[in-house]
Structures are given as structure tokens and as C-alpha cells.
Amino acid sequence: TQLLQSISTPPTLRASVEQVAVSLGESVGAWACYLALAPSPGQTPRLLAMHSRTGDLPTWRSIEGASLLRRIAQQREPLQVQAGGWPALVLPITNDDQAIGAALLLYAQASTIDIQRATAAAQLAATAIDSARQVAQLHLHAEQIEERTRLREIQVSRNLIRGVIDSVPMGLALIGNDGLILAANRALSDLFGFEPPALVGMHY
């Protein structure tokens, strides 16, 4: 439940995954958790979040994280190993039988690693991550719709202004500080036998 609640209002997908890494590590008694996600199905997971209770974290390279991820991708079963001298557990993160990432958990020396509990926690993490991705996708769609609406409003405003300017019977031009024409109306362009856009860029 804590894992699912951790992504209820995520500001970003990365922040959500970082919260999941914290919850996953703490729920299984690990002192450090590295969480990697695949950008899309079938791709190699990439490290996205890491958390430590102590604030001290071995580097991803020193624990050979990338190599361990490749091993877990091939067998899709929890893998108990030594990583950088620490007892470790590598867990596949799967959702609907589809691999979406992996978690690397580091434990204190002489710790008892409960693989069954960790596997169950990894399943909750997968559900949380999938939910976070869906929320992030909804935010992205909302931003895209907002941007399209904004661009449409700008275009409508431009068309309206163009219509008003073109309806003026006298020649009008908008001229920049450098003397170049930025815009011209129909009355002005007709005097020279051009279309209005053809005057743009000419010196007054």
C-alpha cells in the first residue's frame, strides 16, 4: 500500500520512481536501492533512481549494476549476488508478465534476505511504476492539448488582426527599428502589385 500511495500525486515520473525506490528499499530491509526502467518494452533498463538510508551510495559502476541488469533480463528470476562486496538481490520488475525494469537492493553484511517478501514488494513497485507512467502520460497529453489550444488561439487572433488590417482602405505597414517591413496590409501591397507577404523583409 505504501508503494501505491507514494505515486498518488507525482510532480514527474522521475520523482515518482524515486519515491518507489525509497519505499521498496525500506519495505524489504535493504540499506540501498537502485531502480532501473526500460524506456520501452524489450529495451535494456536504465538507472533512473537510487536511494540509501545512510546517504552513502556506491557508484553504479562499482557494483557492476549494468552487468547485473543484463543477467536478470535473461533469467527473469530474483538473483542473489555480491555487488561491490555487499550482499545484494537483483529483482525483475514486471507488470502483466512484461519486464519494465529491475531493482538492485544492497543489504548489510550478515543480513537475512527474504526473497519471497522482496519479490512481492517488487510486484507492488511494478504496479506503482505503471500507475506513475500512466499519470505522466496523462500530464503529457494535457500539456499537448493545452499547447495546441494556445497555438489555435494565437492563429485565430492573427487571422482576426489580419482581417481588420486588410479591411482598412489605406495602406498600412508595420516597420521594425531597422526599417524593414514586418507586416503590410492588402491596400498597401496592391499599390505595388505584390501579395502582402512579399513586402515582408523589404526596407520601407
Tab-separated table of N, CA and C in Angstrom, residues 1-7 19-20 22-24 26-27 124 128:
chain	number	residue	atom	x	y	z
A	1	THR	N	0.833	-1.201	0.000
A	1	THR	CA	0.000	0.000	0.000
A	1	THR	C	0.868	1.252	0.000
A	2	GLN	N	1.938	1.241	0.783
A	2	GLN	CA	2.825	2.406	0.839
A	2	GLN	C	3.404	2.708	-0.537
A	3	LEU	N	3.742	1.639	-1.289
A	3	LEU	CA	4.295	1.831	-2.628
A	3	LEU	C	3.277	2.485	-3.536
A	4	LEU	N	2.018	2.056	-3.455
A	4	LEU	CA	0.975	2.618	-4.314
A	4	LEU	C	0.666	4.053	-3.924
A	5	GLN	N	0.674	4.333	-2.635
A	5	GLN	CA	0.387	5.700	-2.184
A	5	GLN	C	1.502	6.659	-2.547
A	6	SER	N	2.719	6.133	-2.724
A	6	SER	CA	3.863	7.004	-2.961
A	6	SER	C	3.793	7.735	-4.288
A	7	ILE	N	2.913	7.272	-5.207
A	7	ILE	CA	2.836	7.942	-6.505
A	7	ILE	C	1.463	8.572	-6.738
A	19	GLN	N	10.432	7.909	-5.335
A	19	GLN	CA	9.632	7.564	-4.160
A	19	GLN	C	9.441	6.058	-4.062
A	20	VAL	N	9.238	5.422	-5.213
A	20	VAL	CA	9.091	3.969	-5.226
A	20	VAL	C	10.386	3.306	-4.759
A	22	VAL	N	12.587	4.476	-2.679
A	22	VAL	CA	12.652	4.640	-1.219
A	22	VAL	C	11.770	3.598	-0.539
A	23	SER	N	10.526	3.488	-0.987
A	23	SER	CA	9.572	2.570	-0.363
A	23	SER	C	9.993	1.114	-0.533
A	24	LEU	N	10.489	0.781	-1.728
A	24	LEU	CA	10.902	-0.600	-1.985
A	24	LEU	C	12.066	-0.992	-1.082
A	26	GLU	N	13.076	0.330	1.777
A	26	GLU	CA	12.716	0.305	3.197
A	26	GLU	C	11.805	-0.873	3.533
A	27	SER	N	10.924	-1.236	2.607
A	27	SER	CA	9.966	-2.310	2.902
A	27	SER	C	10.610	-3.688	2.976
A	124	LEU	N	4.514	-4.960	-6.212
A	124	LEU	CA	3.842	-3.704	-5.846
A	124	LEU	C	4.540	-2.512	-6.501
A	128	ALA	N	2.998	0.314	-8.988
A	128	ALA	CA	3.158	1.741	-8.711
A	128	ALA	C	3.811	2.462	-9.885
